[in-house]
Short mmCIF file of C-alpha atoms in Angstrom, two decimals:
data_model
loop_
_atom_site.label_atom_id
_atom_site.label_comp_id
_atom_site.label_asym_id
_atom_site.label_seq_id
_atom_site.Cartn_x
_atom_site.Cartn_y
_atom_site.Cartn_z
CA MET A 1242 198.36 167.30 63.34
CA ASN A 1243 197.17 166.97 59.60
CA ASN A 1244 198.07 168.86 56.96
CA SER A 1245 194.77 170.77 56.86
CA ASP A 1246 195.75 172.67 59.91
CA TYR A 1247 199.82 173.56 58.71
CA ASN A 1248 197.52 174.80 55.42
CA LYS A 1249 195.28 176.89 58.13
CA ALA A 1250 198.48 178.13 59.71
CA GLU A 1251 200.60 178.76 56.48
CA ASN A 1252 197.35 180.85 55.35
CA ALA A 1253 196.72 183.21 58.36
CA VAL A 1254 200.86 184.16 57.66
CA ASN A 1255 200.21 184.64 53.74
CA ASN A 1256 197.04 186.77 54.45
CA VAL A 1257 199.06 188.50 57.15
CA GLU A 1258 202.35 189.36 54.95
CA ASN A 1259 200.19 190.62 51.89
CA SER A 1260 198.32 193.40 54.07
CA LEU A 1261 201.31 194.07 55.68
CA GLN A 1262 202.62 194.78 52.24
CA ASN A 1263 199.65 196.08 50.98
CA ALA A 1264 200.15 199.18 53.90
CA THR A 1265 203.39 199.82 52.73
CA ASP A 1266 202.86 200.08 49.26
CA ASN A 1267 199.67 202.39 49.70
CA ALA A 1268 201.53 204.78 51.80
CA LYS A 1269 201.02 208.13 50.78
CA TRP A 1270 204.40 209.05 49.24
CA LYS A 1271 205.91 206.29 48.13
CA ILE A 1272 209.85 207.30 47.75
CA ASN A 1273 209.95 207.09 43.76
CA GLU A 1274 207.03 209.63 43.77
CA LEU A 1275 209.15 212.43 45.85
CA ALA A 1276 210.69 213.79 42.97
CA ASP A 1277 207.53 214.86 41.64
CA LYS A 1278 206.15 216.02 44.88
CA ALA A 1279 208.87 218.32 45.22
CA LYS A 1280 208.23 220.19 42.06
CA ALA A 1281 204.99 220.51 43.38
CA TYR A 1282 206.08 222.15 46.28
CA ILE A 1283 208.22 224.39 44.77
CA ASN A 1284 206.15 225.33 41.97
CA GLU A 1285 203.00 226.04 44.58
CA LYS A 1286 205.12 228.27 46.43
CA ARG A 1287 206.56 229.86 43.42
CA ASN A 1288 202.94 230.72 42.74
CA ASN A 1289 202.12 232.12 46.08
CA ASP A 1290 204.70 234.50 45.61
CA GLU A 1291 206.57 232.42 48.67
CA GLU A 1292 210.41 231.05 48.84
CA ALA A 1293 210.67 227.38 48.88
CA ASN A 1294 212.76 226.11 51.30
CA GLN A 1295 214.44 222.70 52.19
CA GLU A 1296 213.47 222.86 56.01
CA ASP A 1297 209.72 223.50 55.34
CA TRP A 1298 209.90 220.68 52.62
CA PHE A 1299 211.35 218.54 55.23
CA ASP A 1300 208.80 219.03 57.62
CA ARG A 1301 205.87 217.95 54.90
CA VAL A 1302 207.80 214.87 53.91
CA LYS A 1303 208.14 214.07 58.14
CA ALA A 1304 204.65 214.53 58.66
CA ASN A 1305 204.05 212.14 55.76
CA VAL A 1306 206.14 209.95 56.87
CA SER A 1307 204.51 209.95 60.49
CA ASP A 1308 201.26 209.63 58.85
CA ALA A 1309 202.42 206.39 56.85
CA TRP A 1310 204.29 204.53 59.83
CA GLU A 1311 201.02 204.73 62.19
CA ASP A 1312 199.36 202.50 59.38
CA ILE A 1313 202.21 200.52 58.64
CA LYS A 1314 202.72 200.21 62.77
CA ASP A 1315 198.58 199.32 62.53
CA LYS A 1316 199.08 197.11 60.04
CA ALA A 1317 201.61 195.42 61.69
CA ASP A 1318 200.45 194.73 64.90
CA GLU A 1319 197.57 193.05 63.27
CA ALA A 1320 200.02 191.09 61.52
CA TRP A 1321 201.48 190.45 64.77
CA GLU A 1322 198.42 189.73 66.44
CA LYS A 1323 196.75 186.63 63.55
CA THR A 1324 200.05 185.11 63.14
CA LYS A 1325 200.39 184.25 66.96
CA ASP A 1326 196.55 183.44 66.96
CA ALA A 1327 197.64 180.69 64.48
CA ALA A 1328 200.47 179.54 65.09
CA GLU A 1329 198.37 179.28 68.64
CA ASP A 1330 195.21 177.30 67.40
CA VAL A 1331 198.34 174.98 65.62
CA LYS A 1332 199.93 174.78 68.69
CA ALA A 1333 196.48 173.64 70.65
CA GLU A 1334 195.97 171.06 67.55
CA TRP A 1335 199.34 169.47 67.79
CA ASN A 1336 198.87 168.88 71.63
CA LYS A 1337 195.02 167.36 71.12
CA LYS A 1338 196.50 164.89 68.58
CA THR A 1339 200.28 163.92 70.95
CA ASN A 1340 197.95 163.76 74.59
#
């Protein structure tokens, strides 16, 4: 097998890795933004003459994490399939060249 076959497989893996990284980077609420989101939640409740409570806040965070998880899971599934396909292509090329 020539280097271009390996390069194609490596590029496919790198593209998938970048796609998965972008999915996690683009999650709706990054961990370092939670404090700001918590302050905004408290201010929102105060402005509506409602009481802010931790349970309600956690429900909001859980809902957001759930949405982000679905996005990441979709990208991870895509990464798995693309990487598996690239590996199978390389294996097929190797078998053709060695048989």
